[in-house]
Every structure is written in C-alpha cells, then in structure tokens.
Amino acid sequence: MKKRNTSSFSKEISNMMNKYVKTIRTELLQRYKGWALDFSQMEKYEVIGALMARQVSLASNLANAPSTWNAHLAPIILRTMVDTYINLAWIFEEPIDRARKFILYGLGREKLMLEHYKAHLKSLGEDVEKHQLLVSIEEWINSQRFTFLTEVDVGGWAGIDTRKMAEEANCKDIYDFAFTPFSSCTHSMWNHVCKYNLKNCSNPLHRYHRIPIVPDLAPDFDYLYRAAEYVEKTFKLFDKKTKVKVKISSAFETLNKDLSKLGKKYRKSNK
C-alpha cells in the first residue's frame, strides 16, 4: 500500500470545506433575500432567520475544524443542530405566535441572568447601577421594543418538551435517531463515557474493572456528512414553508460529489 501524502490530502480537504462553507452561506443569503418580508410580523422573520443562520454557523465551524469530527466533540454540535431544527420546524407550524414565545423565553433567561449577576456583585460590595456588564445586558434587553412585549415570562418557551415538539412538527424520526443518541454525549451519560473514556483492565485478578482513558480519535467523515445533511434539511424545510426558490446548486449535493471523488482518488492511489 502506498503512503498517503498527508499534506496534499489536508489541502484538498481544506479547499473542499472552504467551498462548502462559502456555498451554504450563499444559499442562506439567497433564501433570505427571496423571502417577502412583512414588517408587521418582524419577530417571525428575525427568529426564523436567526435559527437558519445558527445552523449555517454550526456547520461552518465544524466543517472548518476536522479535529472536531470525532465522538468526543461532533455529537455536541450535531445535537444542537438537531435541537435547532426541531425548534424551527415547530415554530413554522404557527410562526407568529411561536416566534414571539421564543423571543420572550430568551429575554426571560437574560433577565434572570441579570438578576443573578446583580445579587452576586452586590454581595461583593460593587455598585450594580454603574457596572458595565450589567448596563450592557440591560441595554440589550431594553433595546427590544416589540409591541407584544407587555411582560417577560421566565418559564419554558414552548410549554412542551422537545419530543412532543418533534411529534407536532412531524419530525419525530430526527428526535429518535439523532437528538436522543447525541444527548448521551452532550450530557456525558454512562452510555457515552463508558464507550469512549473507559477500557477494561487486563488483570483478571482485578475482575477486568474499567479504567479511565483519553483516546485521540481520528476524524470521521460521517460527522461532517451529518452536519451538512441537517443544513440541507433546514433549507428544504424553509423552502417548503415559504415557497422561496433559489437558483444555486445545493452545497450538500456538491459536497457529496466532492467527497465521493476524493474517496475514489485515494482508494485508487493506495492500491
């Protein structure tokens, strides 16, 4: 077997990822530009636009960092992407009302954090009225003059759990096969840490007990594929709900073709 030219391979991957990231950002921009805005419902456009951009941000950062394409880190990012998709799908079912709930929840969390900061800094004897951090947070909250904002509720924004949201938004499959398994990594549950951070002792007198390990995992292209798939799924959801049509080749399809070509090239060179 021939030795792979690591430098050339890394450069090809880097070029491929730059192309992918540039294209999904263009896809996002074209979709938003093609969306007829109604400024009497601006919270709908802001929330949906932000969640779309969030997906592209997460996929872009993962694509540009092959060192994260492993079971230690990638599932944390992918789980967030799945969560974002379910939120978006659920909001699209009743966009005005649910976008407002989403904003209210976020503002409520920010107000709660502000009060915690105030109490903590006050206990340290600091002037909470002039503290730069507190002033900055308060200004951000007060800058949002939505007409529907009569009070801020710090409770759960959707009023139901993610599983129920996925059911109502007809995306239960992504909850079962992505959100749930990736949650094990995100929350460092036993069914994740036992697989990736323990190994059996070789001494039978120790009853083969498990001992901690910190393995360096090689990049796995499957994690990149999944991130790209979730962005594509998000774009398709947007297109279906808004009827927006874009004239640009799918970054997901292009990435698949590029990965297939790269795979064939290196399989051939290794024979």
PDB file of C-alpha atoms in Angstrom, residues 136-232:
ATOM      1  CA  SER A 136     -24.717  46.245  28.740  1.00  0.00           C
ATOM      2  CA  ILE A 137     -27.133  43.359  29.453  1.00  0.00           C
ATOM      3  CA  GLU A 138     -29.896  45.738  30.495  1.00  0.00           C
ATOM      4  CA  GLU A 139     -29.460  47.868  27.390  1.00  0.00           C
ATOM      5  CA  TRP A 140     -29.714  44.770  25.157  1.00  0.00           C
ATOM      6  CA  ILE A 141     -32.980  43.730  26.820  1.00  0.00           C
ATOM      7  CA  ASN A 142     -34.431  47.233  26.706  1.00  0.00           C
ATOM      8  CA  SER A 143     -33.470  47.690  23.064  1.00  0.00           C
ATOM      9  CA  GLN A 144     -36.163  45.209  22.030  1.00  0.00           C
ATOM     10  CA  ARG A 145     -39.309  47.239  21.713  1.00  0.00           C
ATOM     11  CA  PHE A 146     -41.659  44.601  20.353  1.00  0.00           C
ATOM     12  CA  THR A 147     -45.276  45.723  20.668  1.00  0.00           C
ATOM     13  CA  PHE A 148     -46.385  42.379  22.058  1.00  0.00           C
ATOM     14  CA  LEU A 149     -43.963  42.650  24.982  1.00  0.00           C
ATOM     15  CA  THR A 150     -46.074  43.613  27.969  1.00  0.00           C
ATOM     16  CA  GLU A 151     -44.176  41.439  30.422  1.00  0.00           C
ATOM     17  CA  VAL A 152     -41.401  38.870  30.430  1.00  0.00           C
ATOM     18  CA  ASP A 153     -42.132  35.270  31.364  1.00  0.00           C
ATOM     19  CA  VAL A 154     -39.140  33.268  32.570  1.00  0.00           C
ATOM     20  CA  GLY A 155     -40.897  29.914  32.110  1.00  0.00           C
ATOM     21  CA  GLY A 156     -40.321  27.359  29.333  1.00  0.00           C
ATOM     22  CA  TRP A 157     -40.865  28.958  25.947  1.00  0.00           C
ATOM     23  CA  ALA A 158     -42.712  26.141  24.182  1.00  0.00           C
ATOM     24  CA  GLY A 159     -44.610  24.767  27.146  1.00  0.00           C
ATOM     25  CA  ILE A 160     -43.882  21.198  25.964  1.00  0.00           C
ATOM     26  CA  ASP A 161     -40.734  19.057  25.782  1.00  0.00           C
ATOM     27  CA  THR A 162     -38.597  18.538  22.660  1.00  0.00           C
ATOM     28  CA  ARG A 163     -40.065  15.095  21.965  1.00  0.00           C
ATOM     29  CA  LYS A 164     -43.591  16.495  21.854  1.00  0.00           C
ATOM     30  CA  MET A 165     -42.408  19.394  19.676  1.00  0.00           C
ATOM     31  CA  ALA A 166     -40.879  16.911  17.226  1.00  0.00           C
ATOM     32  CA  GLU A 167     -44.124  14.925  17.125  1.00  0.00           C
ATOM     33  CA  GLU A 168     -46.203  18.031  16.443  1.00  0.00           C
ATOM     34  CA  ALA A 169     -43.768  19.211  13.759  1.00  0.00           C
ATOM     35  CA  ASN A 170     -43.725  15.807  12.030  1.00  0.00           C
ATOM     36  CA  CYS A 171     -40.010  15.219  12.618  1.00  0.00           C
ATOM     37  CA  LYS A 172     -40.089  12.516  15.294  1.00  0.00           C
ATOM     38  CA  ASP A 173     -37.534  10.465  13.339  1.00  0.00           C
ATOM     39  CA  ILE A 174     -34.777  13.035  13.813  1.00  0.00           C
ATOM     40  CA  TYR A 175     -35.608  13.146  17.526  1.00  0.00           C
ATOM     41  CA  ASP A 176     -35.382   9.364  17.902  1.00  0.00           C
ATOM     42  CA  PHE A 177     -32.306   8.740  15.764  1.00  0.00           C
ATOM     43  CA  ALA A 178     -30.244  11.904  16.302  1.00  0.00           C
ATOM     44  CA  PHE A 179     -31.392  14.057  19.218  1.00  0.00           C
ATOM     45  CA  THR A 180     -31.625  11.188  21.700  1.00  0.00           C
ATOM     46  CA  PRO A 181     -28.306   9.422  20.894  1.00  0.00           C
ATOM     47  CA  PHE A 182     -26.368  12.696  20.634  1.00  0.00           C
ATOM     48  CA  SER A 183     -27.786  13.750  24.006  1.00  0.00           C
ATOM     49  CA  SER A 184     -25.745  10.973  25.627  1.00  0.00           C
ATOM     50  CA  CYS A 185     -22.552  12.728  24.546  1.00  0.00           C
ATOM     51  CA  THR A 186     -23.833  16.225  25.327  1.00  0.00           C
ATOM     52  CA  HIS A 187     -24.746  15.238  28.893  1.00  0.00           C
ATOM     53  CA  SER A 188     -21.767  12.892  29.384  1.00  0.00           C
ATOM     54  CA  MET A 189     -24.082   9.989  30.200  1.00  0.00           C
ATOM     55  CA  TRP A 190     -22.883   6.484  31.050  1.00  0.00           C
ATOM     56  CA  ASN A 191     -23.672   5.044  27.625  1.00  0.00           C
ATOM     57  CA  HIS A 192     -21.239   7.586  26.147  1.00  0.00           C
ATOM     58  CA  VAL A 193     -18.406   7.809  28.680  1.00  0.00           C
ATOM     59  CA  CYS A 194     -18.258   4.037  29.156  1.00  0.00           C
ATOM     60  CA  LYS A 195     -17.650   3.575  25.431  1.00  0.00           C
ATOM     61  CA  TYR A 196     -15.171   6.397  24.914  1.00  0.00           C
ATOM     62  CA  ASN A 197     -13.469   7.087  28.249  1.00  0.00           C
ATOM     63  CA  LEU A 198     -13.027   3.684  29.823  1.00  0.00           C
ATOM     64  CA  LYS A 199     -11.241   0.452  28.963  1.00  0.00           C
ATOM     65  CA  ASN A 200     -11.004  -2.869  30.731  1.00  0.00           C
ATOM     66  CA  CYS A 201      -8.026  -3.609  32.936  1.00  0.00           C
ATOM     67  CA  SER A 202      -6.073  -6.616  31.627  1.00  0.00           C
ATOM     68  CA  ASN A 203      -5.533  -8.130  35.076  1.00  0.00           C
ATOM     69  CA  PRO A 204      -8.115 -10.895  35.783  1.00  0.00           C
ATOM     70  CA  LEU A 205      -7.403 -10.526  39.490  1.00  0.00           C
ATOM     71  CA  HIS A 206      -8.890  -7.054  39.216  1.00  0.00           C
ATOM     72  CA  ARG A 207     -12.083  -8.536  37.766  1.00  0.00           C
ATOM     73  CA  TYR A 208     -11.395  -6.645  34.494  1.00  0.00           C
ATOM     74  CA  HIS A 209     -12.580  -3.421  36.040  1.00  0.00           C
ATOM     75  CA  ARG A 210     -12.735  -0.367  33.795  1.00  0.00           C
ATOM     76  CA  ILE A 211     -10.062   2.319  33.955  1.00  0.00           C
ATOM     77  CA  PRO A 212     -10.174   5.867  32.523  1.00  0.00           C
ATOM     78  CA  ILE A 213      -8.650   6.677  29.135  1.00  0.00           C
ATOM     79  CA  VAL A 214      -8.447   9.801  26.975  1.00  0.00           C
ATOM     80  CA  PRO A 215      -8.229   8.412  23.426  1.00  0.00           C
ATOM     81  CA  ASP A 216      -7.227  10.580  20.468  1.00  0.00           C
ATOM     82  CA  LEU A 217      -9.857   9.730  17.870  1.00  0.00           C
ATOM     83  CA  ALA A 218      -9.222  10.075  14.141  1.00  0.00           C
ATOM     84  CA  PRO A 219     -11.564  12.373  12.176  1.00  0.00           C
ATOM     85  CA  ASP A 220     -14.693  10.598  10.929  1.00  0.00           C
ATOM     86  CA  PHE A 221     -16.287  11.996   7.758  1.00  0.00           C
ATOM     87  CA  ASP A 222     -19.691  10.744   8.875  1.00  0.00           C
ATOM     88  CA  TYR A 223     -19.950  13.621  11.356  1.00  0.00           C
ATOM     89  CA  LEU A 224     -19.284  16.153   8.608  1.00  0.00           C
ATOM     90  CA  TYR A 225     -21.888  14.445   6.423  1.00  0.00           C
ATOM     91  CA  ARG A 226     -24.499  14.636   9.156  1.00  0.00           C
ATOM     92  CA  ALA A 227     -23.906  18.350   9.782  1.00  0.00           C
ATOM     93  CA  ALA A 228     -24.243  19.041   6.057  1.00  0.00           C
ATOM     94  CA  GLU A 229     -27.381  16.879   5.960  1.00  0.00           C
ATOM     95  CA  TYR A 230     -29.009  18.899   8.773  1.00  0.00           C
ATOM     96  CA  VAL A 231     -28.290  22.168   6.981  1.00  0.00           C
ATOM     97  CA  GLU A 232     -29.822  20.738   3.806  1.00  0.00           C
TER      98      GLU A 232
END
